[in-house]
Amino acid sequence: MENTLQKWSTSEKLVFRFAFLLLGLFMVFFNNGTLPMFYAIMKYPLSLLHVFIPWLGKAWLKLPYPITEFTNGSGDTTYDYVVLLCVAVVAAVGTIVWSILDRSRTNYNRLFYWLSVAVRFYVGIMLINYGMVKVVQLQFPAPNLFRLITTYGESSPMGLAWTFLGFSKGYNLFMGVAEVSAGLLFFRKTVTLGAIISLMTTVNVMAVNYFYDVPVKIISTALVVMCLFLLAPNFVRLFNFFVRGHGTTLRTLASPVVAKKWKNIAKYTLKYLLIAFVVFGSVWEVVSLRPVYGRDAPKSLLYGAYEVETFVKNGQTIPKETERADRWKMLLLERPGEAAIKMPNGEYSYPFARIDTAKRKMIFSTSKEMTSPSTLDYRLPDSNKLWLKGVLFGDSVEITLKKMRFELTERKLNWINERPYNR
């Protein structure tokens, strides 16, 4: 039963009502994959929102452009900000109505506990999901060939951040372990420790999102706010410990007493089933995706970025400095069956490519089924050279290419550095 001996102040009750509605609605409408079967449950409500929010933006907010993009790879779309505005307005109005209808309430200890549980699992599940894909370097993959041949000036701020973070397997592991530590939030006695670690990781994520223009600013900010919410019961104690140097005892929220044994068993059964679902689901996902997208993903048999040195077409040598669109500038061979050809004007073509190492043939086609193939002989004069000759889409060609080397991927960790190596 609710503890009637503890009386909350009017301001505490107002703040809690607003926080309860704001955080509760946020976790529903910005679920981000934390709630199992969320998209199946919210299919119809979301479809209604996809109609209502664009109408609201046009009819009431008078936005200068229509809302046509919904939550996708970006969680900071106009749609998302309007949904956030609606959540805040509903929470504010709901707080007023709730305060009028529930003036005599002494405290909200029980609701505070269950809101804390919901926030703990929301933050914990989300950070575990993000952490697991960092542990095996799926979120920030190692720089691919396209990234390696892109200059810093051509990179977007987000692309620069992804290159920086994806370069180091060890740093990915470090970030991943820190985020997976949010699992401490699942247990009452380790909530404060888990919230402190999660606060440090989410503040860093929020800073990267803000200052490198990564479109996950809403979610990352919310995670920081939620970590602070979980630490709120111990703010004074933590201040006394870390700032004033006083010994203290952390407050742990007491679990509501469940009189019936079967209800208590059901509660813990559901809790540990959810934890198991999250952990094993995340592990299964990264194990299944790593061979496809991670460092273990298969590579082309002639993997590399090749710069074209000479290009002879129908007996005519096309100079390197030309702007003609029928001369290759680079050939990128990254994934099996695929190729990318960069032209002098910076545009790419993406033919399918199959390599037959036994016959020393490279076969190009515009279709995945390799219909109407063009076959070129290839040779490797040395480890840095590639030579191609044959008929390419109706034209005879002879091409010599030089394999590009990248300092970023070839330089290893050095424990001893007599001078900084900063290029």
Short mmCIF file of C-alpha atoms in Angstrom, two decimals:
data_model
loop_
_atom_site.label_atom_id
_atom_site.label_comp_id
_atom_site.label_asym_id
_atom_site.label_seq_id
_atom_site.Cartn_x
_atom_site.Cartn_y
_atom_site.Cartn_z
CA MET A 1 0.00 0.00 0.00
CA GLU A 2 1.00 3.62 -0.55
CA ASN A 3 3.01 5.12 2.29
CA THR A 4 0.65 7.79 3.69
CA LEU A 5 3.20 8.93 6.28
CA GLN A 6 5.32 10.70 3.67
CA LYS A 7 3.72 13.91 2.49
CA TRP A 8 4.90 15.48 -0.74
CA SER A 9 4.89 19.23 -1.23
CA THR A 10 2.60 20.82 -3.82
CA SER A 11 5.55 21.58 -6.11
CA GLU A 12 6.84 17.99 -5.86
CA LYS A 13 3.44 16.64 -6.85
CA LEU A 14 3.18 19.06 -9.79
CA VAL A 15 6.65 18.17 -11.05
CA PHE A 16 5.97 14.47 -10.71
CA ARG A 17 2.66 14.64 -12.57
CA PHE A 18 4.29 16.46 -15.47
CA ALA A 19 7.30 14.10 -15.46
CA PHE A 20 5.05 11.03 -15.35
CA LEU A 21 3.02 12.17 -18.36
CA LEU A 22 5.97 13.55 -20.33
CA LEU A 23 8.26 10.55 -19.86
CA GLY A 24 5.44 8.05 -20.24
CA LEU A 25 4.21 9.53 -23.50
CA PHE A 26 7.77 9.95 -24.77
CA MET A 27 8.58 6.29 -24.19
CA VAL A 28 5.48 5.31 -26.17
CA PHE A 29 5.85 7.66 -29.13
CA PHE A 30 9.66 7.58 -29.27
CA ASN A 31 10.04 3.90 -28.54
CA ASN A 32 13.07 3.41 -30.83
CA GLY A 33 12.82 -0.36 -30.70
CA THR A 34 12.87 -0.79 -26.91
CA LEU A 35 9.39 -2.25 -26.43
CA PRO A 36 9.06 -5.80 -27.80
CA MET A 37 6.42 -6.01 -30.55
CA PHE A 38 6.06 -2.22 -30.40
CA TYR A 39 5.49 -1.70 -34.12
CA ALA A 40 2.82 -4.38 -34.22
CA ILE A 41 1.04 -2.83 -31.23
CA MET A 42 1.35 0.76 -32.49
CA LYS A 43 0.71 0.10 -36.17
CA TYR A 44 -2.69 1.79 -36.30
CA PRO A 45 -1.98 4.65 -33.83
CA LEU A 46 1.17 5.51 -35.83
CA SER A 47 -0.75 5.44 -39.10
CA LEU A 48 -3.19 7.97 -37.59
CA LEU A 49 -0.29 10.12 -36.42
CA HIS A 50 1.13 10.09 -39.95
CA VAL A 51 -2.09 11.80 -41.02
CA PHE A 52 -2.64 14.05 -37.99
CA ILE A 53 0.89 15.49 -37.62
CA PRO A 54 1.19 16.74 -41.24
CA TRP A 55 -2.28 18.30 -40.90
CA LEU A 56 -1.30 19.95 -37.61
CA GLY A 57 1.89 21.31 -39.13
CA LYS A 58 0.00 22.84 -42.03
CA ALA A 59 -3.25 23.99 -40.42
CA TRP A 60 -2.13 25.14 -36.97
CA LEU A 61 1.64 25.53 -36.88
CA LYS A 62 1.73 27.14 -40.35
CA LEU A 63 4.98 25.43 -41.27
CA PRO A 64 6.51 26.81 -44.50
CA TYR A 65 6.75 23.31 -45.97
CA PRO A 66 4.65 20.13 -45.80
CA ILE A 67 5.63 17.25 -43.54
CA THR A 68 6.36 14.33 -45.86
CA GLU A 69 9.20 12.57 -44.02
CA PHE A 70 8.50 10.44 -40.96
CA THR A 71 10.91 8.83 -38.50
CA ASN A 72 13.54 6.99 -40.53
CA GLY A 73 17.33 6.89 -40.27
CA SER A 74 16.85 10.38 -38.87
CA GLY A 75 15.07 10.74 -35.55
CA ASP A 76 15.13 14.53 -35.82
CA THR A 77 12.66 15.03 -38.65
CA THR A 78 10.11 17.84 -38.57
CA TYR A 79 7.55 15.11 -37.87
CA ASP A 80 9.47 14.04 -34.76
CA TYR A 81 9.73 17.58 -33.42
CA VAL A 82 6.01 18.16 -33.90
CA VAL A 83 5.25 14.87 -32.12
CA LEU A 84 7.54 16.01 -29.29
CA LEU A 85 5.66 19.32 -29.13
CA CYS A 86 2.36 17.43 -28.92
CA VAL A 87 3.72 15.20 -26.14
CA ALA A 88 4.86 18.26 -24.15
CA VAL A 89 1.52 20.07 -24.63
CA VAL A 90 -0.52 17.01 -23.67
CA ALA A 91 1.70 16.48 -20.62
CA ALA A 92 1.26 20.11 -19.54
CA VAL A 93 -2.53 20.09 -20.02
CA GLY A 94 -2.76 16.66 -18.40
CA THR A 95 -0.82 17.95 -15.38
CA ILE A 96 -3.32 20.76 -14.87
CA VAL A 97 -6.33 18.44 -15.14
CA TRP A 98 -4.71 15.81 -12.93
CA SER A 99 -3.85 18.42 -10.30
CA ILE A 100 -7.45 19.62 -10.18
CA LEU A 101 -8.95 16.14 -9.95
CA ASP A 102 -6.41 14.72 -7.48
CA ARG A 103 -5.80 17.61 -5.08
CA SER A 104 -6.04 15.51 -1.93
CA ARG A 105 -3.34 13.01 -2.85
CA THR A 106 -0.62 12.83 -0.19
CA ASN A 107 2.14 11.36 -2.35
CA TYR A 108 2.84 9.30 -5.45
CA ASN A 109 5.35 6.82 -4.07
CA ARG A 110 3.87 3.83 -5.85
CA LEU A 111 3.55 5.60 -9.22
CA PHE A 112 7.04 7.01 -8.81
CA TYR A 113 8.39 3.49 -8.34
CA TRP A 114 6.66 2.13 -11.46
CA LEU A 115 7.68 5.13 -13.55
CA SER A 116 11.25 4.52 -12.42
CA VAL A 117 10.94 0.88 -13.48
CA ALA A 118 9.68 1.91 -16.91
CA VAL A 119 12.48 4.46 -17.35
CA ARG A 120 15.11 2.00 -16.11
CA PHE A 121 14.09 -0.61 -18.65
CA TYR A 122 13.67 1.93 -21.46
CA VAL A 123 17.19 3.34 -20.97
CA GLY A 124 18.70 -0.07 -20.21
CA ILE A 125 17.22 -1.85 -23.23
CA MET A 126 18.08 0.96 -25.61
CA LEU A 127 21.69 1.25 -24.43
CA ILE A 128 22.19 -2.51 -24.51
CA ASN A 129 20.95 -2.58 -28.11
CA TYR A 130 23.28 0.26 -29.07
CA GLY A 131 26.13 -1.18 -27.03
CA MET A 132 25.97 -4.63 -28.59
CA VAL A 133 26.28 -3.26 -32.14
CA LYS A 134 29.33 -1.30 -30.99
CA VAL A 135 30.95 -4.32 -29.34
CA VAL A 136 31.10 -6.07 -32.71
CA GLN A 137 31.54 -2.79 -34.63
CA LEU A 138 28.33 -2.72 -36.63
CA GLN A 139 27.09 0.79 -35.82
CA PHE A 140 30.45 2.36 -36.66
CA PRO A 141 32.01 0.05 -39.25
CA ALA A 142 35.62 0.35 -40.33
CA PRO A 143 36.01 3.00 -43.06
CA ASN A 144 35.08 1.43 -46.39
CA LEU A 145 36.78 2.17 -49.70
CA PHE A 146 34.32 4.92 -50.56
CA ARG A 147 35.11 6.66 -47.28
CA LEU A 148 38.85 6.22 -47.73
CA ILE A 149 38.90 7.94 -51.12
CA THR A 150 36.68 10.79 -49.87
CA THR A 151 38.58 13.88 -48.75
CA TYR A 152 37.95 15.53 -45.39
CA GLY A 153 36.49 18.50 -47.21
CA GLU A 154 33.95 16.29 -48.95
CA SER A 155 32.83 14.66 -45.70
CA SER A 156 29.76 15.74 -43.79
CA PRO A 157 30.21 16.35 -40.04
CA MET A 158 28.35 13.08 -39.37
CA GLY A 159 30.50 11.24 -41.92
CA LEU A 160 33.63 12.59 -40.24
CA ALA A 161 32.38 11.38 -36.85
CA TRP A 162 31.54 7.93 -38.27
CA THR A 163 35.04 7.68 -39.78
CA PHE A 164 36.69 8.69 -36.51
CA LEU A 165 34.63 6.29 -34.41
CA GLY A 166 34.74 3.45 -36.93
CA PHE A 167 38.51 3.52 -37.35
CA SER A 168 39.22 1.85 -34.01
CA LYS A 169 37.92 -1.59 -33.13
CA GLY A 170 39.17 -1.12 -29.57
CA TYR A 171 37.36 2.18 -29.07
CA ASN A 172 34.14 0.60 -30.36
CA LEU A 173 34.56 -2.18 -27.80
CA PHE A 174 35.17 0.41 -25.06
CA MET A 175 32.02 2.35 -25.97
CA GLY A 176 30.01 -0.84 -26.33
CA VAL A 177 30.96 -2.20 -22.91
CA ALA A 178 30.11 1.15 -21.31
CA GLU A 179 26.66 1.14 -22.89
CA VAL A 180 25.98 -2.53 -22.16
CA SER A 181 26.70 -1.68 -18.50
CA ALA A 182 23.26 -0.07 -18.53
CA GLY A 183 22.07 -3.58 -17.68
CA LEU A 184 22.76 -2.53 -14.08
CA LEU A 185 19.57 -0.47 -14.33
CA PHE A 186 17.50 -3.65 -14.37
CA PHE A 187 18.18 -4.25 -10.67
CA ARG A 188 17.07 -1.91 -7.86
CA LYS A 189 20.27 -2.13 -5.81
CA THR A 190 22.51 -1.17 -8.74
CA VAL A 191 20.28 1.52 -10.28
CA THR A 192 22.40 4.44 -9.07
CA LEU A 193 25.65 2.93 -10.32
CA GLY A 194 24.02 2.06 -13.63
CA ALA A 195 22.53 5.55 -13.93
CA ILE A 196 25.91 7.21 -13.31
CA ILE A 197 27.62 5.09 -15.98
CA SER A 198 24.69 5.57 -18.36
CA LEU A 199 24.71 9.33 -17.76
CA MET A 200 28.37 9.55 -18.72
CA THR A 201 27.85 7.54 -21.90
CA THR A 202 24.66 9.32 -22.95
CA VAL A 203 26.11 12.79 -22.35
CA ASN A 204 28.98 11.87 -24.66
CA VAL A 205 26.55 10.53 -27.27
CA MET A 206 24.43 13.67 -26.96
CA ALA A 207 27.49 15.89 -27.44
CA VAL A 208 28.54 14.02 -30.59
CA ASN A 209 24.98 14.23 -31.93
CA TYR A 210 24.79 17.97 -31.26
CA PHE A 211 28.21 19.02 -32.47
CA TYR A 212 28.56 16.64 -35.43
CA ASP A 213 24.99 17.11 -36.66
CA VAL A 214 23.94 13.51 -36.07
CA PRO A 215 20.13 13.32 -36.38
CA VAL A 216 19.43 11.52 -33.10
CA LYS A 217 19.41 14.62 -30.90
CA ILE A 218 15.90 14.12 -29.49
CA ILE A 219 16.49 10.56 -28.29
CA SER A 220 19.99 11.20 -26.92
CA THR A 221 18.79 14.26 -24.99
CA ALA A 222 15.90 12.25 -23.57
CA LEU A 223 18.29 9.52 -22.41
CA VAL A 224 20.34 12.12 -20.51
CA VAL A 225 17.18 13.52 -18.91
CA MET A 226 16.04 10.01 -17.94
CA CYS A 227 19.39 9.19 -16.33
CA LEU A 228 19.11 12.39 -14.29
CA PHE A 229 15.56 11.36 -13.32
CA LEU A 230 16.87 8.03 -12.03
CA LEU A 231 19.56 9.83 -10.02
CA ALA A 232 17.15 12.42 -8.61
CA PRO A 233 16.36 10.53 -5.36
CA ASN A 234 20.09 10.56 -4.55
CA PHE A 235 21.12 14.03 -5.77
CA VAL A 236 21.81 15.35 -2.26
CA ARG A 237 23.57 12.17 -1.16
CA LEU A 238 25.78 12.12 -4.27
CA PHE A 239 26.60 15.82 -3.82
CA ASN A 240 27.59 15.21 -0.20
CA PHE A 241 29.76 12.27 -1.21
CA PHE A 242 31.49 13.62 -4.33
CA VAL A 243 31.70 17.32 -3.46
CA ARG A 244 31.70 17.59 0.32
CA GLY A 245 33.49 14.31 0.97
CA HIS A 246 30.90 13.02 3.43
CA GLY A 247 30.01 9.40 3.85
CA THR A 248 26.51 8.52 2.76
CA THR A 249 24.05 5.71 2.11
CA LEU A 250 22.28 5.62 -1.23
CA ARG A 251 18.52 5.51 -1.32
CA THR A 252 17.00 2.45 -2.99
CA LEU A 253 13.36 2.60 -3.98
CA ALA A 254 11.40 -0.06 -2.15
CA SER A 255 9.44 -2.45 -4.30
CA PRO A 256 5.70 -2.33 -3.59
CA VAL A 257 4.55 -5.22 -1.42
CA VAL A 258 2.69 -7.86 -3.38
CA ALA A 259 0.45 -9.81 -1.02
CA LYS A 260 -0.37 -12.75 -3.24
CA LYS A 261 2.48 -15.13 -3.89
CA TRP A 262 1.47 -15.93 -7.46
CA LYS A 263 1.51 -12.25 -8.37
CA ASN A 264 4.99 -11.89 -6.95
CA ILE A 265 6.19 -14.92 -8.91
CA ALA A 266 4.56 -13.57 -12.07
CA LYS A 267 6.23 -10.18 -11.59
CA TYR A 268 9.73 -11.61 -11.35
CA THR A 269 9.08 -14.13 -14.11
CA LEU A 270 8.05 -11.36 -16.50
CA LYS A 271 11.04 -9.26 -15.46
CA TYR A 272 13.63 -11.94 -16.13
CA LEU A 273 11.92 -13.10 -19.31
CA LEU A 274 12.14 -9.53 -20.61
CA ILE A 275 15.81 -9.27 -19.63
CA ALA A 276 16.55 -12.60 -21.31
CA PHE A 277 14.63 -11.53 -24.42
CA VAL A 278 16.63 -8.30 -24.65
CA VAL A 279 20.03 -9.85 -24.01
CA PHE A 280 19.65 -12.94 -26.19
CA GLY A 281 17.82 -10.95 -28.86
CA SER A 282 20.69 -8.44 -29.06
CA VAL A 283 23.29 -11.20 -29.13
CA TRP A 284 21.41 -13.07 -31.85
CA GLU A 285 21.09 -9.91 -33.94
CA VAL A 286 24.77 -9.00 -33.82
CA VAL A 287 25.86 -12.60 -34.41
CA SER A 288 23.65 -12.83 -37.50
CA LEU A 289 24.55 -9.39 -38.86
CA ARG A 290 28.29 -9.38 -38.22
CA PRO A 291 29.16 -11.75 -41.10
CA VAL A 292 27.08 -9.56 -43.40
CA TYR A 293 28.03 -6.02 -42.39
CA GLY A 294 30.90 -6.17 -39.90
CA ARG A 295 34.63 -6.68 -40.24
CA ASP A 296 33.95 -10.34 -40.98
CA ALA A 297 31.80 -9.52 -44.02
CA PRO A 298 33.14 -11.20 -47.18
CA LYS A 299 35.38 -9.10 -49.40
CA SER A 300 36.07 -9.14 -53.10
CA LEU A 301 38.82 -11.53 -54.18
CA LEU A 302 40.68 -8.51 -55.54
CA TYR A 303 39.68 -6.22 -52.69
CA GLY A 304 40.99 -2.71 -52.98
CA ALA A 305 40.70 0.77 -54.45
CA TYR A 306 42.58 1.01 -57.74
CA GLU A 307 43.60 4.24 -59.43
CA VAL A 308 43.62 4.08 -63.23
CA GLU A 309 47.02 4.94 -64.66
CA THR A 310 46.44 4.24 -68.36
CA PHE A 311 43.17 3.72 -70.20
CA VAL A 312 43.18 2.56 -73.82
CA LYS A 313 39.79 2.36 -75.52
CA ASN A 314 39.39 1.02 -79.07
CA GLY A 315 43.13 1.56 -79.59
CA GLN A 316 43.05 5.19 -78.41
CA THR A 317 44.82 6.20 -75.21
CA ILE A 318 42.61 8.57 -73.23
CA PRO A 319 44.81 10.88 -71.14
CA LYS A 320 44.54 10.90 -67.38
CA GLU A 321 43.72 14.60 -67.23
CA THR A 322 40.67 14.26 -69.46
CA GLU A 323 37.14 15.18 -68.41
CA ARG A 324 35.63 12.58 -70.73
CA ALA A 325 32.96 10.47 -69.07
CA ASP A 326 34.03 7.29 -70.88
CA ARG A 327 37.36 7.02 -69.04
CA TRP A 328 37.74 5.40 -65.66
CA LYS A 329 39.38 7.28 -62.81
CA MET A 330 39.13 4.60 -60.12
CA LEU A 331 37.89 1.05 -59.70
CA LEU A 332 36.61 -0.02 -56.29
CA LEU A 333 36.29 -3.73 -55.51
CA GLU A 334 34.89 -4.15 -52.01
CA ARG A 335 32.14 -6.76 -51.75
CA PRO A 336 31.89 -9.97 -53.80
CA GLY A 337 29.87 -9.55 -56.95
CA GLU A 338 29.96 -5.77 -56.85
CA ALA A 339 32.13 -3.02 -58.29
CA ALA A 340 32.13 0.76 -58.40
CA ILE A 341 33.73 2.79 -61.17
CA LYS A 342 34.51 6.45 -60.54
CA MET A 343 34.61 8.73 -63.56
CA PRO A 344 36.70 11.92 -63.96
CA ASN A 345 33.63 14.07 -63.23
CA GLY A 346 33.17 12.37 -59.83
CA GLU A 347 30.15 10.30 -60.81
CA TYR A 348 29.96 6.55 -60.20
CA SER A 349 28.62 3.56 -62.09
CA TYR A 350 27.91 0.34 -60.24
CA PRO A 351 28.21 -2.74 -62.47
CA PHE A 352 28.02 -6.24 -61.08
CA ALA A 353 31.38 -7.98 -61.18
CA ARG A 354 32.33 -11.64 -60.85
CA ILE A 355 35.95 -12.71 -60.53
CA ASP A 356 37.13 -16.09 -61.79
CA THR A 357 40.54 -16.64 -60.22
CA ALA A 358 41.08 -19.96 -62.00
CA LYS A 359 40.73 -18.46 -65.48
CA ARG A 360 41.95 -15.01 -64.48
CA LYS A 361 38.77 -13.40 -65.76
CA MET A 362 36.80 -10.40 -64.48
CA ILE A 363 33.23 -10.42 -65.74
CA PHE A 364 31.10 -7.26 -65.70
CA SER A 365 27.37 -6.95 -66.25
CA THR A 366 24.61 -4.42 -65.68
CA SER A 367 22.33 -7.10 -64.19
CA LYS A 368 22.74 -9.26 -61.12
CA GLU A 369 21.95 -12.33 -63.22
CA MET A 370 25.08 -11.47 -65.27
CA THR A 371 23.19 -11.31 -68.56
CA SER A 372 25.08 -9.82 -71.55
CA PRO A 373 28.38 -10.09 -69.69
CA SER A 374 31.61 -8.34 -70.64
CA THR A 375 34.71 -10.42 -69.95
CA LEU A 376 38.14 -8.97 -69.27
CA ASP A 377 41.38 -10.84 -68.68
CA TYR A 378 43.22 -9.69 -65.60
CA ARG A 379 46.77 -10.00 -64.38
CA LEU A 380 48.52 -8.98 -61.20
CA PRO A 381 52.05 -7.95 -62.21
CA ASP A 382 52.78 -7.32 -58.51
CA SER A 383 50.91 -6.71 -55.28
CA ASN A 384 50.24 -3.10 -56.20
CA LYS A 385 49.24 -3.45 -59.86
CA LEU A 386 46.20 -4.69 -61.77
CA TRP A 387 46.00 -5.07 -65.55
CA LEU A 388 42.73 -5.55 -67.45
CA LYS A 389 42.20 -6.29 -71.15
CA GLY A 390 39.18 -7.35 -73.18
CA VAL A 391 35.85 -6.13 -74.48
CA LEU A 392 33.85 -3.95 -72.09
CA PHE A 393 30.25 -3.32 -73.14
CA GLY A 394 31.16 -3.38 -76.83
CA ASP A 395 34.47 -1.48 -76.64
CA SER A 396 37.93 -3.01 -76.52
CA VAL A 397 39.86 -1.76 -73.54
CA GLU A 398 43.26 -2.15 -71.96
CA ILE A 399 43.59 -0.69 -68.49
CA THR A 400 46.46 -0.53 -66.02
CA LEU A 401 45.63 0.30 -62.43
CA LYS A 402 47.61 0.94 -59.26
CA LYS A 403 46.30 -0.23 -55.90
CA MET A 404 45.90 2.64 -53.48
CA ARG A 405 47.39 2.51 -49.99
CA PHE A 406 45.83 4.29 -47.05
CA GLU A 407 47.83 5.44 -44.06
CA LEU A 408 44.68 5.46 -41.94
CA THR A 409 44.13 1.71 -42.23
CA GLU A 410 47.74 0.56 -42.47
CA ARG A 411 49.24 2.35 -39.48
CA LYS A 412 49.11 0.27 -36.31
CA LEU A 413 49.27 1.14 -32.62
CA ASN A 414 52.71 2.29 -31.48
CA TRP A 415 53.52 2.24 -27.79
CA ILE A 416 56.72 4.18 -28.37
CA ASN A 417 56.60 7.41 -30.39
CA GLU A 418 59.74 9.53 -30.40
CA ARG A 419 57.81 12.28 -32.19
CA PRO A 420 54.07 12.82 -32.83
CA TYR A 421 52.99 11.23 -36.10
CA ASN A 422 50.16 13.58 -37.04
CA ARG A 423 49.38 13.75 -40.75
#
